[in-house]
CSV table of C-alpha atoms in Angstrom, one decimal:
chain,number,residue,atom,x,y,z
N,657,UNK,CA,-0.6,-5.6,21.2
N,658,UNK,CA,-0.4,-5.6,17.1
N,659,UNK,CA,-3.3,-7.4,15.7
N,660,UNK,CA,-2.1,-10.7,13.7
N,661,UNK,CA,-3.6,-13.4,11.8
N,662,UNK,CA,-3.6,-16.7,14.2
N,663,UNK,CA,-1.9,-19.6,12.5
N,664,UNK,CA,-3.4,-22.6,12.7
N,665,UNK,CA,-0.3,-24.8,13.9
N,666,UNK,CA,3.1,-24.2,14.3
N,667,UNK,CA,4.5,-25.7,11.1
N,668,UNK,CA,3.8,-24.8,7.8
N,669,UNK,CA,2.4,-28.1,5.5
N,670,UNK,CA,3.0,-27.5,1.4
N,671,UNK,CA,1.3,-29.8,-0.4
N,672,UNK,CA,2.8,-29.3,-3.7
N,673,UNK,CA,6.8,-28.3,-4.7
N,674,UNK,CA,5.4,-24.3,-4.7
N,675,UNK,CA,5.7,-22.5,-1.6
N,676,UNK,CA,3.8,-19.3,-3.0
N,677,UNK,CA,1.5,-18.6,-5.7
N,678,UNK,CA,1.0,-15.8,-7.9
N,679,UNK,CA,-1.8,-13.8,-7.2
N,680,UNK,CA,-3.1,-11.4,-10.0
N,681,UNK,CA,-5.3,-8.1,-9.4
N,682,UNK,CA,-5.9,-6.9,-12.4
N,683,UNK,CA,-2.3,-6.7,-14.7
N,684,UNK,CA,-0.7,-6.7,-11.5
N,685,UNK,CA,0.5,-10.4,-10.6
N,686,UNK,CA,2.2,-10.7,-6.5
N,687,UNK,CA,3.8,-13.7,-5.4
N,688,UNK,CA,1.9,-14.7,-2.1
N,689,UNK,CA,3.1,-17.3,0.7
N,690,UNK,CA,1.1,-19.0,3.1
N,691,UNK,CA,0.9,-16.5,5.4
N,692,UNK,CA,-0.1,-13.4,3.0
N,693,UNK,CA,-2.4,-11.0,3.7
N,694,UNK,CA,-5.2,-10.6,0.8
N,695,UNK,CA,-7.9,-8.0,0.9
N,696,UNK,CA,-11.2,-9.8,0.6
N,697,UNK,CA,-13.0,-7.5,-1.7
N,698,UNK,CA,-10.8,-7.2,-4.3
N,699,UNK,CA,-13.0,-5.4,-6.5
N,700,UNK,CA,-12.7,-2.3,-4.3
N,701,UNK,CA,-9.2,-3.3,-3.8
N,702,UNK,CA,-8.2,-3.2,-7.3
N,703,UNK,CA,-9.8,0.0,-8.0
N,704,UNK,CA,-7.9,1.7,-4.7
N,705,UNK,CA,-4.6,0.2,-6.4
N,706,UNK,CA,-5.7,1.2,-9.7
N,707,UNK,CA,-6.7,4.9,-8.6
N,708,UNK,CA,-3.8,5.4,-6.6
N,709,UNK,CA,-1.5,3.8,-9.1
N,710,UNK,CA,-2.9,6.5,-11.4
N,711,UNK,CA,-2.9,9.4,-8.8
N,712,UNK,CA,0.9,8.9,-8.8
N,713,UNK,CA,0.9,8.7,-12.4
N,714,UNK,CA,-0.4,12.0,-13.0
N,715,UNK,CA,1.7,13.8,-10.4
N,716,UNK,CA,4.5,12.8,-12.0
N,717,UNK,CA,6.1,11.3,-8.8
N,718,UNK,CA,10.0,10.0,-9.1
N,719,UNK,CA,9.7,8.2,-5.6
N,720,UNK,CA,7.1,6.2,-3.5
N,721,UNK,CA,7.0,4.8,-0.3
N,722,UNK,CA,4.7,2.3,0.9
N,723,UNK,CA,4.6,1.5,5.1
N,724,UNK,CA,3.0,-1.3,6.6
N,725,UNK,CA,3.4,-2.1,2.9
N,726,UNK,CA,2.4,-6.0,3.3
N,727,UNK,CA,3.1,-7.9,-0.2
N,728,UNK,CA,3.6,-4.0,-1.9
N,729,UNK,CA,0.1,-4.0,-4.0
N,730,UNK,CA,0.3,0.2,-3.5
N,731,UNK,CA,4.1,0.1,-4.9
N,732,UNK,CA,3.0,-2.4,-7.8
N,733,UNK,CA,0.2,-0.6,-8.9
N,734,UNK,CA,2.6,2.8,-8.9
N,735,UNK,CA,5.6,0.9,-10.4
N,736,UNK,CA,5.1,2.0,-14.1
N,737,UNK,CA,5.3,5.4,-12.9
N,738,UNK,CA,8.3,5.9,-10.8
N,739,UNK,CA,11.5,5.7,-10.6
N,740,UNK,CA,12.2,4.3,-7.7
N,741,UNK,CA,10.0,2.9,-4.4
N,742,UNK,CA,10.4,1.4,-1.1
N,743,UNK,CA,8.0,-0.9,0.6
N,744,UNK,CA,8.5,-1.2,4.6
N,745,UNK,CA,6.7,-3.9,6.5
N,746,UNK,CA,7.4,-5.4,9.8
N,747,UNK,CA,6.7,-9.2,8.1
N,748,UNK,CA,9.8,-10.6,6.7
N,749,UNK,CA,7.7,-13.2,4.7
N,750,UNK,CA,5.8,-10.8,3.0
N,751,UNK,CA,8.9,-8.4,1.9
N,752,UNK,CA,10.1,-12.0,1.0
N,753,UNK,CA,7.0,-12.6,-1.2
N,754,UNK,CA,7.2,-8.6,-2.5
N,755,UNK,CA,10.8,-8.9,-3.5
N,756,UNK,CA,10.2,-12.3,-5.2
N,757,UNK,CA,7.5,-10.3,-7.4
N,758,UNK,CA,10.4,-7.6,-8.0
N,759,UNK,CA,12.7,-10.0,-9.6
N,760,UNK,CA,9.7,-11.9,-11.6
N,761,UNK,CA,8.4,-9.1,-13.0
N,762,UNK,CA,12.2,-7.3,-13.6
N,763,UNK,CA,10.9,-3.9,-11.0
N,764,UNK,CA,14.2,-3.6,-10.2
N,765,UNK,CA,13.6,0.4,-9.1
N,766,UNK,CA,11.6,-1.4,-5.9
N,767,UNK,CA,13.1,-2.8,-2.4
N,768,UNK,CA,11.4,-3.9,0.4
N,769,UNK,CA,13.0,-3.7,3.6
N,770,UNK,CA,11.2,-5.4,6.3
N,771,UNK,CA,11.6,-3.6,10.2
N,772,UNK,CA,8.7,-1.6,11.9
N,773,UNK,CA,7.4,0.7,9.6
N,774,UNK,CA,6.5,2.9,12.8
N,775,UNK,CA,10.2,3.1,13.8
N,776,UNK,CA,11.4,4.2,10.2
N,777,UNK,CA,11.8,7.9,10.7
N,778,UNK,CA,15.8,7.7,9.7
N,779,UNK,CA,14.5,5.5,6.6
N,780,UNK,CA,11.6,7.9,5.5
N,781,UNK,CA,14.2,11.4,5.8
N,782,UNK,CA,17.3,9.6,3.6
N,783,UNK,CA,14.5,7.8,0.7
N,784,UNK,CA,12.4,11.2,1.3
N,785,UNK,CA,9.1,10.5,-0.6
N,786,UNK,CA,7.0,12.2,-3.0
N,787,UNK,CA,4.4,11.3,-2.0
N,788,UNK,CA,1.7,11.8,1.5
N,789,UNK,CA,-1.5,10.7,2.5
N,790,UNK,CA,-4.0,12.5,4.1
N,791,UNK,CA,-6.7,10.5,6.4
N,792,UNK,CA,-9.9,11.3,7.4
N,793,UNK,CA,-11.0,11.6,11.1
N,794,UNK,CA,-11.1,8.4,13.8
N,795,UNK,CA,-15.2,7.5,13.3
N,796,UNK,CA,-16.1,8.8,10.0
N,797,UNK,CA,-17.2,6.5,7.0
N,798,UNK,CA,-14.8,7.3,4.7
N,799,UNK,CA,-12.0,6.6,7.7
N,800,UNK,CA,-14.0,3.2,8.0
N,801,UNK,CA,-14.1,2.3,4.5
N,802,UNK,CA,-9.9,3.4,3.8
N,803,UNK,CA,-8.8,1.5,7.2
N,804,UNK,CA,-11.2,-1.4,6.3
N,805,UNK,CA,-9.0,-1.3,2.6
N,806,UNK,CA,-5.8,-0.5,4.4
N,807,UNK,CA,-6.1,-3.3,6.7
N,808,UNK,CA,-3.9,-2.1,9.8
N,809,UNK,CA,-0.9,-0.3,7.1
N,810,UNK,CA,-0.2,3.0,8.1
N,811,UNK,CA,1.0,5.2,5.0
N,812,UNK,CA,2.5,8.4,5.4
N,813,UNK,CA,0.3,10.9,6.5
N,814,UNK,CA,-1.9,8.5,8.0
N,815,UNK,CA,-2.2,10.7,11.3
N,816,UNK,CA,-3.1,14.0,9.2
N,817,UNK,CA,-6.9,13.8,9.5
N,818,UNK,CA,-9.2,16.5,8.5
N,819,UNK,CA,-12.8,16.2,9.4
N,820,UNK,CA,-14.5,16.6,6.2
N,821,UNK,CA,-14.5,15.7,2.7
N,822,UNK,CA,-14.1,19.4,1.5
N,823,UNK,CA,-10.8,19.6,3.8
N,824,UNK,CA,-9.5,15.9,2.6
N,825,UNK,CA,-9.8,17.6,-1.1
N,826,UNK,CA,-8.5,20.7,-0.1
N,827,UNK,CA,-5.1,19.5,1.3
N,828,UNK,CA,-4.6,17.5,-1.6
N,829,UNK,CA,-5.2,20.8,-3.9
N,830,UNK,CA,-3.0,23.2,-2.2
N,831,UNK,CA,-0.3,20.4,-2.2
N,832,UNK,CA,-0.4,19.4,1.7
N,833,UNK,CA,-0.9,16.2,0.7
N,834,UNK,CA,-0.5,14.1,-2.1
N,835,UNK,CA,-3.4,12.0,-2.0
N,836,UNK,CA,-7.1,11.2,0.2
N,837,UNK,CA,-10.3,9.4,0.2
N,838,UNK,CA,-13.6,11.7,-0.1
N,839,UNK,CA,-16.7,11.2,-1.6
N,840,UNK,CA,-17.1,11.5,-5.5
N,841,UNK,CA,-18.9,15.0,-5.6
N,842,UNK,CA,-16.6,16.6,-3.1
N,843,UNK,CA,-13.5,15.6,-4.7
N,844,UNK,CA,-14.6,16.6,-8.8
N,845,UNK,CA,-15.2,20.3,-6.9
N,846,UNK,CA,-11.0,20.1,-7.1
């Protein structure tokens, strides 16, 4: 069983002629319906976005592709950078919502696609990605913390997980991975 949020009844009420509302984090503005999923500390949210956003910046990626992408916050935050991305989430509102915020904010180099983002293997070798996450081990902190931020998304990579900070930082370095979460110190060493 896939956790969910429980809806409250079975038909959606609008109380005004807008059916979504534009969120903003930061510059980055995402057109949200009433069943979007919003982290709840978006301070550490927005610096996530913001760091990752920049990660793929200076890596010079061409291509990103975000699973269990939800509204597409990791895509919107790399969208200056790329040339072209690919959100995949198993909610068709939410690639609804995302692909609203494509055409409002003109990011025509993104699509969202929605199907099972665990089923995607065809999808992931034809767009072939840039770009890989590394995890940290079931348990630790960190893997707290990034699952806690992540909130049930899966990225690439997500099953690659090294048991310390120095081996997080060291798969990134050698190029195993594009991108990790370790603590501060561990991660200026590289």
């Amino acid at each position: 069983s896939v956790p969910h949020a429980v809806l409250e009844g079975e038909t959606e009420i609008f109380i005004s002629n807008h059916q979504s509302i534009l969120h903003k984090m930061g510059e980055v503005g995402f057109s949200l319906g009433p069943k979007a999923f919003v982290q709840t500390n978006q301070t550490v949210a927005l610096k996530l976005y913001e760091t990752a956003g920049e990660w793929v910046k200076e890596a010079g990626l061409s291509t990103f592709m975000e699973l269990f992408c939800g509204q597409g916050a990791f895509s919107f935050f790399s969208a200056p950078y790329i040339k072209k991305g690919l959100g995949i989430e198993i909610n068709a509102e939410a690639i609804e919502e995302a692909n609203k915020t494509c055409k409002k904010f003109n990011f025509d180099h993104l699509k969202f696609k929605s199907a099972d983002a665990g089923k995607v293997q065809e999808e992931i070798d034809e767009f072939s990605p840039d770009i890989i996450l590394v995890n940290r081990n079931s348990g630790s902190g960190t893997r707290i913390l990034l699952d806690g931020i992540l909130s049930g998304q899966r990225p690439a990579g997500y099953a690659n997980q090294p048991k310390s900070h120095n081996a997080v930082a060291a798969a990134v370095e050698q190029g195993r991975a594009d991108w990790g979460m370790a603590i501060e110190n561990v991660a200026r060493l590289y």
